[in-house]
Short mmCIF file of C-alpha atoms in Angstrom, two decimals:
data_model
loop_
_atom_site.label_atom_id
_atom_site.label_comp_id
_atom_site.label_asym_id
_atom_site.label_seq_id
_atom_site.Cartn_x
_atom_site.Cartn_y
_atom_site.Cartn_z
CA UNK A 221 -7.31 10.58 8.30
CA UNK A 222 -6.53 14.14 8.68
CA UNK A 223 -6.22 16.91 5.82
CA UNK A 224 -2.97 17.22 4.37
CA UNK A 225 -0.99 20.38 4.78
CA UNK A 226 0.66 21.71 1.73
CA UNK A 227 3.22 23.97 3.30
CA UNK A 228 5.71 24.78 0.27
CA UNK A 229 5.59 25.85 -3.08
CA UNK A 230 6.56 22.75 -4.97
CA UNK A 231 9.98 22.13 -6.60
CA UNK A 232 10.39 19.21 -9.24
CA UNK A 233 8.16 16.49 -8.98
CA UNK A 234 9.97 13.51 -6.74
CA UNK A 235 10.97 10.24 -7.77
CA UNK A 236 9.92 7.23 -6.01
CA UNK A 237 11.08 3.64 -6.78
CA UNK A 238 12.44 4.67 -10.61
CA UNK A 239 8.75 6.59 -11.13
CA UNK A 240 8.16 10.14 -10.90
CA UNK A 241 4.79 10.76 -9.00
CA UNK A 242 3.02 13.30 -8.12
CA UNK A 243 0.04 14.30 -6.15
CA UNK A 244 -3.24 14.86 -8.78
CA UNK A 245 -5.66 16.40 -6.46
CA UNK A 246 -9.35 15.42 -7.60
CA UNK A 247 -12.28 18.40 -6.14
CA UNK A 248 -15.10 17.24 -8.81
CA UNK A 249 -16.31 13.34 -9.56
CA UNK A 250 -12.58 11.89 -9.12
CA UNK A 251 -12.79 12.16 -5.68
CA UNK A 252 -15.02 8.69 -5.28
CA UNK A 253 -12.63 6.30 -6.09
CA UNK A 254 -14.86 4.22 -8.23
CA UNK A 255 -15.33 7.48 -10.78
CA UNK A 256 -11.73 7.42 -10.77
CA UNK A 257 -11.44 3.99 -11.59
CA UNK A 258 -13.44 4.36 -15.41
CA UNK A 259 -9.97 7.01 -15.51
CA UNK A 260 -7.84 4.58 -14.78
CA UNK A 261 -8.91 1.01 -16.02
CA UNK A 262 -11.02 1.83 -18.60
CA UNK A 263 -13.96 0.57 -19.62
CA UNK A 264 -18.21 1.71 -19.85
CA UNK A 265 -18.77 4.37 -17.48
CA UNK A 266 -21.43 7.12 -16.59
CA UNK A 267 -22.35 8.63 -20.10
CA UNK A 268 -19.33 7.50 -22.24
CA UNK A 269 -16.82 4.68 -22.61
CA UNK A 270 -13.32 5.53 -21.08
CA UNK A 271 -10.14 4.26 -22.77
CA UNK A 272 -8.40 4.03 -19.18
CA UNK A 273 -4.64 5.11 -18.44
CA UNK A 274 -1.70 3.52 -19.78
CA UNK A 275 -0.89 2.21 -16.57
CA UNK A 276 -3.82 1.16 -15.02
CA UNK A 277 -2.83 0.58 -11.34
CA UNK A 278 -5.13 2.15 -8.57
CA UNK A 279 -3.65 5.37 -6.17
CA UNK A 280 -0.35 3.90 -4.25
CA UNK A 281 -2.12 6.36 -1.94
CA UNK A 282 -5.58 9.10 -1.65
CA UNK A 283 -5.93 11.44 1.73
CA UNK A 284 -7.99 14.28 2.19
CA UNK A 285 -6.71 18.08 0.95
CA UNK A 286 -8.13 21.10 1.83
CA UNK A 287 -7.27 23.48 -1.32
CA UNK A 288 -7.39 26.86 -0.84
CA UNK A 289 -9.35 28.09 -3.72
CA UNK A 290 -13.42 28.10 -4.40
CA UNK A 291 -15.36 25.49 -5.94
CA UNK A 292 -18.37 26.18 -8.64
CA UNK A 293 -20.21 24.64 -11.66
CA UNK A 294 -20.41 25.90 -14.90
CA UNK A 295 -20.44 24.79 -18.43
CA UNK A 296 -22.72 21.37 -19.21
CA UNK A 297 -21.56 18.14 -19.34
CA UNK A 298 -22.66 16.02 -22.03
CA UNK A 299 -22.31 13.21 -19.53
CA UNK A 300 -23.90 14.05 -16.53
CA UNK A 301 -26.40 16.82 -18.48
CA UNK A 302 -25.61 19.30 -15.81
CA UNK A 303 -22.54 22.10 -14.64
CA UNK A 304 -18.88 20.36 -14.22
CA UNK A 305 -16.91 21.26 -11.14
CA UNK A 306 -14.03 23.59 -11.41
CA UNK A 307 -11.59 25.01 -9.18
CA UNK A 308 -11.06 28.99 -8.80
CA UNK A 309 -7.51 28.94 -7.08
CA UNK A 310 -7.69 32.90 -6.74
CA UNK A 311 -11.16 33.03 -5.01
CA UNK A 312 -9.46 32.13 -1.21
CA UNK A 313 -12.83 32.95 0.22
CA UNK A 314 -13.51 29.55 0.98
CA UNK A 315 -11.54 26.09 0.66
CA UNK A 316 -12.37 23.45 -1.66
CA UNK A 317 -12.47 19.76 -0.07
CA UNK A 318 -10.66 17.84 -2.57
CA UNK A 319 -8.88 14.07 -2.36
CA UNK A 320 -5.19 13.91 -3.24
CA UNK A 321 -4.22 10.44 -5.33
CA UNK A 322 -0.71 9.99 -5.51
CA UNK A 323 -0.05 9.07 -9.17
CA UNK A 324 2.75 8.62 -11.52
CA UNK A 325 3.03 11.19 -13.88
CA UNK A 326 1.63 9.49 -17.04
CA UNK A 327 -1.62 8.81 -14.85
CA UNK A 328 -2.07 12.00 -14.32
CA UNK A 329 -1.57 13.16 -18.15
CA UNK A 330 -3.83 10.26 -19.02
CA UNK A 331 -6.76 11.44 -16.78
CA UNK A 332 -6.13 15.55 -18.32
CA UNK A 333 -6.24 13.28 -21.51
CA UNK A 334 -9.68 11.85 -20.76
CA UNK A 335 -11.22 15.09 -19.50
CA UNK A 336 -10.85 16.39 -22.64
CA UNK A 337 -12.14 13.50 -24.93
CA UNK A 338 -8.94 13.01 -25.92
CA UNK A 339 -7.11 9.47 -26.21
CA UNK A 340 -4.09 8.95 -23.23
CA UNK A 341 -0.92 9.05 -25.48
CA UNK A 342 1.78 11.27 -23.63
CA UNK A 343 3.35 12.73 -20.22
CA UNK A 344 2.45 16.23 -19.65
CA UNK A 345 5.64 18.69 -19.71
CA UNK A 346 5.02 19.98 -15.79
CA UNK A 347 8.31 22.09 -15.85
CA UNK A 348 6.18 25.37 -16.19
CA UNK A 349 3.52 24.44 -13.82
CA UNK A 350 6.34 23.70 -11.24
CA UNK A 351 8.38 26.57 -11.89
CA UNK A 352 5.13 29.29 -12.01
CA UNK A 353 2.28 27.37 -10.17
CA UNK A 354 0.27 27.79 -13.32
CA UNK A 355 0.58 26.42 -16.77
CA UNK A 356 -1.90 27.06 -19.13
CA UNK A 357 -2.43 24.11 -21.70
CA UNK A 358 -4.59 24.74 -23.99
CA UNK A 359 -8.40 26.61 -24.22
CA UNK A 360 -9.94 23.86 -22.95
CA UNK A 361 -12.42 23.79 -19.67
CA UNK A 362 -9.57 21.13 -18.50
CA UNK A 363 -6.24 22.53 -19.89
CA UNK A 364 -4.98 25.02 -17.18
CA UNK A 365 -3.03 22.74 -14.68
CA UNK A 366 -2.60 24.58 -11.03
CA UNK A 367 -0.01 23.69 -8.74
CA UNK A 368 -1.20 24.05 -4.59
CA UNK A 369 1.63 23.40 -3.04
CA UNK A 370 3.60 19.98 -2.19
CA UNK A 371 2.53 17.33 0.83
CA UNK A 372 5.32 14.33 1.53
CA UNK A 373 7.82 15.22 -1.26
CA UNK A 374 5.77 15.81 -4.09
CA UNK A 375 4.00 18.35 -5.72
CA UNK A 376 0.12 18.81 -5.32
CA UNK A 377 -1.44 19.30 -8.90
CA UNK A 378 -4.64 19.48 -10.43
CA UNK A 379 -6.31 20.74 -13.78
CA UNK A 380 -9.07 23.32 -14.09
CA UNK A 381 -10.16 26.32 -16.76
CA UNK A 382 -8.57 29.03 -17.66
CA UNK A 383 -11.01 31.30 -16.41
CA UNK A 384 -12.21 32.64 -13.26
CA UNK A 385 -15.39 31.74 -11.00
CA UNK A 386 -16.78 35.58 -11.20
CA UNK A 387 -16.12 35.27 -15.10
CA UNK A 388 -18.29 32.15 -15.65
CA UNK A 389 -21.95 31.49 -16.11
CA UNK A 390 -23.10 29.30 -13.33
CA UNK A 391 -25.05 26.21 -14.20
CA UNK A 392 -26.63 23.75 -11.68
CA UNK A 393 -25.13 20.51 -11.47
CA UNK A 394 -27.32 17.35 -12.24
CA UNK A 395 -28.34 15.25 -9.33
CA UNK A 396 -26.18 12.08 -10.13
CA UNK A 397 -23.00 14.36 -10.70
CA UNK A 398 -23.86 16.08 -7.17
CA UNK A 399 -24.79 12.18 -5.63
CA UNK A 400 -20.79 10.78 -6.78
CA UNK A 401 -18.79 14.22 -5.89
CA UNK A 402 -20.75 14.26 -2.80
CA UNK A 403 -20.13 10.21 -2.12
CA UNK A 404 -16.23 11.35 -3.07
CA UNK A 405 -16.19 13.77 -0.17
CA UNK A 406 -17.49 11.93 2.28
CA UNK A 407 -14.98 9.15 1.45
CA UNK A 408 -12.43 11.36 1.62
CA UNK A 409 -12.83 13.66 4.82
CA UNK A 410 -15.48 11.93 6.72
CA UNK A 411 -18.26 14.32 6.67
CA UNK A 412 -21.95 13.40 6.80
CA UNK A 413 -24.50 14.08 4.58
CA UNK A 414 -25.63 16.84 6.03
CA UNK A 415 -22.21 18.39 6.14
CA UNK A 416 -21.88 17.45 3.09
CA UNK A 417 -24.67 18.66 1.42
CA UNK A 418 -24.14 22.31 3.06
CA UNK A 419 -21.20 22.78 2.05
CA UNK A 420 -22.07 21.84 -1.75
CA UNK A 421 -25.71 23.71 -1.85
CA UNK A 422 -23.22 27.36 -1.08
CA UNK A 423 -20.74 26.72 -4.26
CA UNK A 424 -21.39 28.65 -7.17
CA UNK A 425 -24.23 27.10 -9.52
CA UNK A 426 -25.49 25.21 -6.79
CA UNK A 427 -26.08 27.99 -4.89
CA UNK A 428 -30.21 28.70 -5.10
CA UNK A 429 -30.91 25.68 -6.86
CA UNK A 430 -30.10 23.26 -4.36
CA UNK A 431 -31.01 23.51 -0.86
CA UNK A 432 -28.45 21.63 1.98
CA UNK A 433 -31.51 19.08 2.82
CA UNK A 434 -32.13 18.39 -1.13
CA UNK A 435 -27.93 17.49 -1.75
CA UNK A 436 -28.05 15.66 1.84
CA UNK A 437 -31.15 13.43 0.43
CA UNK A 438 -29.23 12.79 -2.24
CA UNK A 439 -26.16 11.24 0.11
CA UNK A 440 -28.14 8.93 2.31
CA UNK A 441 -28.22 5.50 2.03
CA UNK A 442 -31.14 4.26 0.68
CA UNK A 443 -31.78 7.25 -1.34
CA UNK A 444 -33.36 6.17 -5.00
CA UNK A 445 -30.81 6.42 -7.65
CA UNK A 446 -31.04 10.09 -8.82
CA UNK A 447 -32.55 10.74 -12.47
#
């Protein structure tokens, strides 16, 4: 399937069947739809347990998304023991492959819920986001929700930090980490490993620590569960 084409600034998020959904577009782990699925079920997953969304029903849809923005690691995860994925929205230098999953609303505020170790309770308010393309949350690595655009009536959305790529320490990411956001991306757009693994070696904090060949090793089947 093609990459979607997010042509207008979004408006308010569309109603579909007596749900409001909207599109949460997923650049890090989220992409690979089982990752997604500790978000949304539940359950034991890589690292930590995950209480799972209120409504626990898989994407009525996920297609690719080129964003325009840059992709880099920073920070560490306590999961993965390596740098998280964020999105730079103002670095257009080059686009971030990402996987849209149209969601309802609650799913989405569930999953910012999750990313920040925080129990799934209540919808996000997504008037300002829509209004301003930017909403900032809280202070957390997770909090600053970015809108890219809208694709087939409803609003493209995702959630990154408030600060920007040239701002942040880079940190390399762990092997597994790169291994599922690497499996999500070739789900997603249909690239091979090698394609794959070039275009995550050049993002920030992978950049010098992993080569193209190492990240495509890590993609291939076969390849012995990373440590």
């Amino acid at each position: 399937m093609g990459s979607v084409t997010t042509v207008q600034a979004p408006g308010s998020a569309a109603r579909d069947g007596g749900e409001t959904y909207v599109w949460y577009a997923a650049y890090g782990s989220n992409m690979d739809l089982a990752r997604l699925g500790h978000y949304l079920r539940g359950g034991p997953g890589p690292g930590r347990s995950y209480p799972g969304c209120r409504d626990p029903r898989p994407p009525r849809r996920s297609v690719p998304l080129m964003l325009p923005g840059s992709l880099y690691f920073a920070t560490r995860s306590p999961v993965w023991g390596g740098g998280r994925a964020f999105y730079d929205p103002e670095d257009t230098g080059r686009p971030t492959a990402a996987r849209a999953h149209l969601l309802t609303v609650g799913q989405l505020s569930d999953i910012a819920a999750q990313e920040m170790y925080r129990e799934p309770r209540v919808d996000l308010d997504l008037r300002e986001v829509l209004a301003h393309g930017r909403a900032r949350l809280g202070p957390g690595r997770y909090e600053t929700l970015v809108a890219a655009g809208e694709a087939d009536g409803h609003p493209v959305l995702t959630f990154t930090a408030p600060w920007r790529a040239a701002d942040a320490e880079p940190v390399p990411p762990a092997a597994a980490y790169l291994r599922t956001l690497g499996r999500g991306v070739a789900e997603a757009h249909g690239w091979d490993a090698e394609r794959t693994g070039r275009y995550l070696a050049a993002c920030p904090g992978a950049a010098g620590h992993w080569t193209p060949a190492a990240v495509a090793a890590l993609l291939r089947p076969g390849a012995p569960a990373p440590r």
